[in-house]
Structure formats: structure tokens, C-alpha cells
């Protein structure tokens, strides 16, 4: 089934659940966020444990930069019995990292949450690990001033992407912060 370029939504039987989900996802993909929220919420009224719709709502609120609300929906996805919750764990990590950048807390609440959820991806879904997750982990540890773990994850990024100059610079900065000038130079060169 295809959609047309003029943003037409799929029109089949209104009661067809897959069509309703496709329409809601299409609205989200087209950045018609409020429409997508309404469509996902309508579906959830009759199917309250539909994890695809719950995940879609999480993405809607993520797009609106309402990270705390998005987190609530992504946590609901994890509470349902799915074979693969990796995307929800990744989004929980991402949302918490955005909150960490917005709110500087003494207890590093958001950084710890991001680490917890990204660690779930590493532990249970190793094929989903990419440089972005590892960089976020390194940054979370950097914000917490845990240079050892930050450098550890930056080194893992370097294993995946040897051309990522930003990671070398951040690693050099952390080594310099720890007073390890020679190690910092190795990363800088």
C-alpha cells in the first residue's frame, strides 16, 4: 500500500487498526505532530496496551521537545511485553540526555537515567549499539565528571569511527582535565 505525495492519508475501513496506526505514523513522519497525537490517542482509547501507538506518542512528544512526557510514554512501552524494546530504551536515553543538557542537577539525575537506559541497549540488544549511543554515554559520564568511563566510551566510538575528530578532541580535553598532558597529546595528534 502506498501513499501519494500530496500528504493524503490512507483511506480504508475506519475500524482497520493497521490503517489507523499507518495514518498516525504518517502524520508523525510529515511533522503534523498534533494530528498524530490525536490519531494515536484515538487508537489507544480502544486498544490501551498497543505499544506501537504508545511509542508513537512518545515520539510525538519528543518532536515537541516535551521530553518528560515522552519519557512517560517510552516507559509504558517497556512495561508491555515486547520482544524488542531497544528503540524505547534508546529514546529514553536520548530524552534523558536532552534533559541533562537543559537542567544541571547536583545529583546527575538525568545523566544516571540515560546511562541506565543505554546500558540496557548494550546488555540486551548489542546489535543496536552505534556511535551515537556511545557518545551519549561518554557525555553523560563527562557531565558527571567521571573521566575514566567517559574516555572508555569515547575509545569505543573511536573503534567504530576512527574519523570522528570530535571524539578525539573531547578525549584530549578529558585527559588534559585529569592532568595527563601526554595522553591528551596522543588524542590530539
Short mmCIF file of C-alpha atoms in Angstrom, two decimals:
data_model
loop_
_atom_site.label_atom_id
_atom_site.label_comp_id
_atom_site.label_asym_id
_atom_site.label_seq_id
_atom_site.Cartn_x
_atom_site.Cartn_y
_atom_site.Cartn_z
CA UNK A 1 0.00 0.00 0.00
CA UNK A 2 1.43 3.41 -0.91
CA UNK A 3 0.64 6.98 -0.12
CA UNK A 4 0.64 9.89 -2.53
CA UNK A 5 2.98 12.86 -2.48
CA UNK A 6 0.22 15.32 -1.55
CA UNK A 7 0.07 14.10 2.05
CA UNK A 8 -3.11 12.07 1.54
CA UNK A 9 -3.71 9.64 4.31
CA UNK A 10 -4.53 6.02 3.64
CA UNK A 11 -8.25 5.62 3.50
CA UNK A 12 -9.67 2.19 4.15
CA UNK A 13 -12.18 1.00 6.67
CA UNK A 14 -12.07 3.30 9.69
CA UNK A 15 -12.01 0.31 12.02
CA UNK A 16 -8.90 -1.20 10.41
CA UNK A 17 -6.30 -0.93 13.22
CA UNK A 18 -3.28 -1.19 10.92
CA UNK A 19 -4.64 1.62 8.74
CA UNK A 20 -5.24 3.81 11.77
CA UNK A 21 -1.70 3.21 13.00
CA UNK A 22 -0.31 3.89 9.50
CA UNK A 23 -2.24 7.18 9.33
CA UNK A 24 -0.97 8.24 12.75
CA UNK A 25 2.61 7.32 11.82
CA UNK A 26 2.29 9.16 8.52
CA UNK A 27 1.12 12.29 10.35
CA UNK A 28 4.16 11.98 12.64
CA UNK A 29 6.51 11.45 9.67
CA UNK A 30 5.04 14.54 7.99
CA UNK A 31 5.64 16.52 11.22
CA UNK A 32 1.91 17.03 11.71
CA UNK A 33 2.51 16.33 15.37
CA UNK A 34 -0.79 17.46 16.87
CA UNK A 35 -2.70 15.44 14.30
CA UNK A 36 -0.53 12.41 15.05
CA UNK A 37 -1.14 12.80 18.79
CA UNK A 38 -4.88 12.87 18.23
CA UNK A 39 -4.78 9.80 15.99
CA UNK A 40 -2.57 7.80 18.36
CA UNK A 41 -4.74 8.77 21.34
CA UNK A 42 -7.90 7.74 19.48
CA UNK A 43 -6.41 4.33 18.76
CA UNK A 44 -5.34 3.89 22.38
CA UNK A 45 -8.89 4.53 23.59
CA UNK A 46 -9.90 1.18 22.08
CA UNK A 47 -6.50 -0.53 22.32
CA UNK A 48 -4.92 0.77 25.55
CA UNK A 49 -1.93 -1.58 25.50
CA UNK A 50 -0.88 -1.03 21.89
CA UNK A 51 2.85 -0.47 22.26
CA UNK A 52 3.27 0.88 18.71
CA UNK A 53 0.83 3.70 19.45
CA UNK A 54 2.35 4.35 22.85
CA UNK A 55 5.78 4.52 21.22
CA UNK A 56 4.35 6.83 18.55
CA UNK A 57 3.04 9.17 21.24
CA UNK A 58 6.46 9.15 22.86
CA UNK A 59 7.97 10.20 19.53
CA UNK A 60 5.35 12.94 19.14
CA UNK A 61 6.24 14.47 22.48
CA UNK A 62 9.94 14.05 21.71
CA UNK A 63 9.40 16.03 18.50
CA UNK A 64 7.64 18.72 20.56
CA UNK A 65 10.68 18.71 22.88
CA UNK A 66 8.43 17.71 25.78
CA UNK A 67 10.98 15.17 26.96
CA UNK A 68 9.45 14.38 30.36
CA UNK A 69 6.12 13.49 28.72
CA UNK A 70 7.92 11.48 26.05
CA UNK A 71 9.73 9.56 28.80
CA UNK A 72 6.40 8.56 30.36
CA UNK A 73 5.26 7.03 27.08
CA UNK A 74 8.55 5.26 26.37
CA UNK A 75 8.46 3.76 29.88
CA UNK A 76 4.95 2.46 29.15
CA UNK A 77 6.29 0.73 26.05
CA UNK A 78 8.90 -1.07 28.15
CA UNK A 79 6.22 -2.17 30.62
CA UNK A 80 4.39 -4.04 27.84
CA UNK A 81 5.59 -7.45 26.79
CA UNK A 82 7.53 -6.89 23.59
CA UNK A 83 10.28 -8.94 22.06
CA UNK A 84 12.31 -5.85 21.25
CA UNK A 85 12.20 -2.73 23.40
CA UNK A 86 15.55 -1.46 22.15
CA UNK A 87 14.12 1.61 20.40
CA UNK A 88 12.24 2.62 23.56
CA UNK A 89 15.42 2.24 25.63
CA UNK A 90 17.36 4.34 23.11
CA UNK A 91 14.69 7.05 23.18
CA UNK A 92 14.72 7.03 26.98
CA UNK A 93 18.47 7.57 26.86
CA UNK A 94 18.15 10.37 24.31
CA UNK A 95 15.36 12.17 26.19
CA UNK A 96 17.30 11.99 29.44
CA UNK A 97 20.40 13.39 27.75
CA UNK A 98 18.38 16.34 26.44
CA UNK A 99 17.07 16.92 29.96
CA UNK A 100 20.63 16.66 31.31
CA UNK A 101 21.67 19.42 28.92
CA UNK A 102 18.66 21.56 29.89
CA UNK A 103 18.80 21.07 33.66
CA UNK A 104 22.02 20.95 35.64
CA UNK A 105 21.18 18.89 38.74
CA UNK A 106 23.56 18.22 41.63
CA UNK A 107 22.57 14.56 41.76
CA UNK A 108 23.06 13.99 38.00
CA UNK A 109 19.56 12.53 37.85
CA UNK A 110 19.17 12.68 34.07
CA UNK A 111 22.68 11.51 33.29
CA UNK A 112 22.21 8.47 35.53
CA UNK A 113 18.90 7.68 33.86
CA UNK A 114 20.46 7.98 30.39
CA UNK A 115 23.28 5.64 31.43
CA UNK A 116 20.76 3.16 32.84
CA UNK A 117 18.72 3.02 29.63
CA UNK A 118 21.67 2.99 27.24
CA UNK A 119 23.18 0.20 29.33
CA UNK A 120 20.02 -1.84 28.72
CA UNK A 121 20.64 -1.48 24.99
CA UNK A 122 24.25 -2.59 25.38
CA UNK A 123 23.32 -5.53 27.63
CA UNK A 124 20.26 -6.84 25.79
CA UNK A 125 20.48 -5.50 22.22
CA UNK A 126 24.19 -5.34 21.29
CA UNK A 127 23.40 -5.18 17.56
CA UNK A 128 21.69 -1.82 18.15
CA UNK A 129 24.82 -0.17 19.57
CA UNK A 130 26.06 2.68 17.43
CA UNK A 131 28.39 5.65 17.79
CA UNK A 132 25.55 7.97 18.87
CA UNK A 133 24.69 5.79 21.88
CA UNK A 134 28.35 5.50 22.87
CA UNK A 135 28.89 9.26 22.50
CA UNK A 136 25.85 9.97 24.67
CA UNK A 137 27.18 7.56 27.29
CA UNK A 138 30.57 9.26 27.20
CA UNK A 139 28.91 12.67 27.52
CA UNK A 140 26.76 11.51 30.45
CA UNK A 141 29.90 10.37 32.25
CA UNK A 142 31.63 13.62 31.28
CA UNK A 143 28.81 15.67 32.81
CA UNK A 144 29.18 13.57 35.97
CA UNK A 145 32.94 14.26 35.92
CA UNK A 146 33.69 10.54 35.63
CA UNK A 147 36.59 10.90 33.22
CA UNK A 148 37.58 7.22 33.25
CA UNK A 149 34.22 5.98 31.98
CA UNK A 150 33.85 8.92 29.62
CA UNK A 151 37.18 8.11 27.97
CA UNK A 152 36.29 4.40 27.91
CA UNK A 153 33.17 5.14 25.83
CA UNK A 154 34.93 7.67 23.63
CA UNK A 155 37.51 4.96 22.88
CA UNK A 156 34.68 2.60 21.91
CA UNK A 157 33.44 5.26 19.49
CA UNK A 158 36.94 5.50 18.01
CA UNK A 159 36.88 1.72 17.45
CA UNK A 160 33.71 2.17 15.37
CA UNK A 161 34.51 5.53 13.75
CA UNK A 162 38.22 6.34 13.56
CA UNK A 163 37.44 9.52 11.59
CA UNK A 164 35.32 11.18 14.31
CA UNK A 165 37.55 14.16 15.12
CA UNK A 166 35.15 15.48 17.76
CA UNK A 167 35.67 12.36 19.87
CA UNK A 168 39.45 12.75 19.76
CA UNK A 169 39.14 16.38 20.85
CA UNK A 170 36.78 15.50 23.72
CA UNK A 171 39.07 12.68 24.84
CA UNK A 172 42.08 15.00 24.75
CA UNK A 173 40.15 17.55 26.81
CA UNK A 174 39.27 14.96 29.44
CA UNK A 175 42.87 13.78 29.68
CA UNK A 176 44.03 17.37 29.98
CA UNK A 177 41.42 17.95 32.71
CA UNK A 178 42.91 14.98 34.61
CA UNK A 179 46.41 16.43 34.20
CA UNK A 180 47.52 13.78 31.70
CA UNK A 181 49.15 16.02 29.13
CA UNK A 182 50.99 13.28 27.23
CA UNK A 183 47.83 11.19 26.84
CA UNK A 184 45.92 14.31 25.80
CA UNK A 185 48.54 14.96 23.12
CA UNK A 186 48.14 11.41 21.78
CA UNK A 187 44.42 12.02 21.24
CA UNK A 188 45.02 15.49 19.80
CA UNK A 189 47.53 14.24 17.26
#
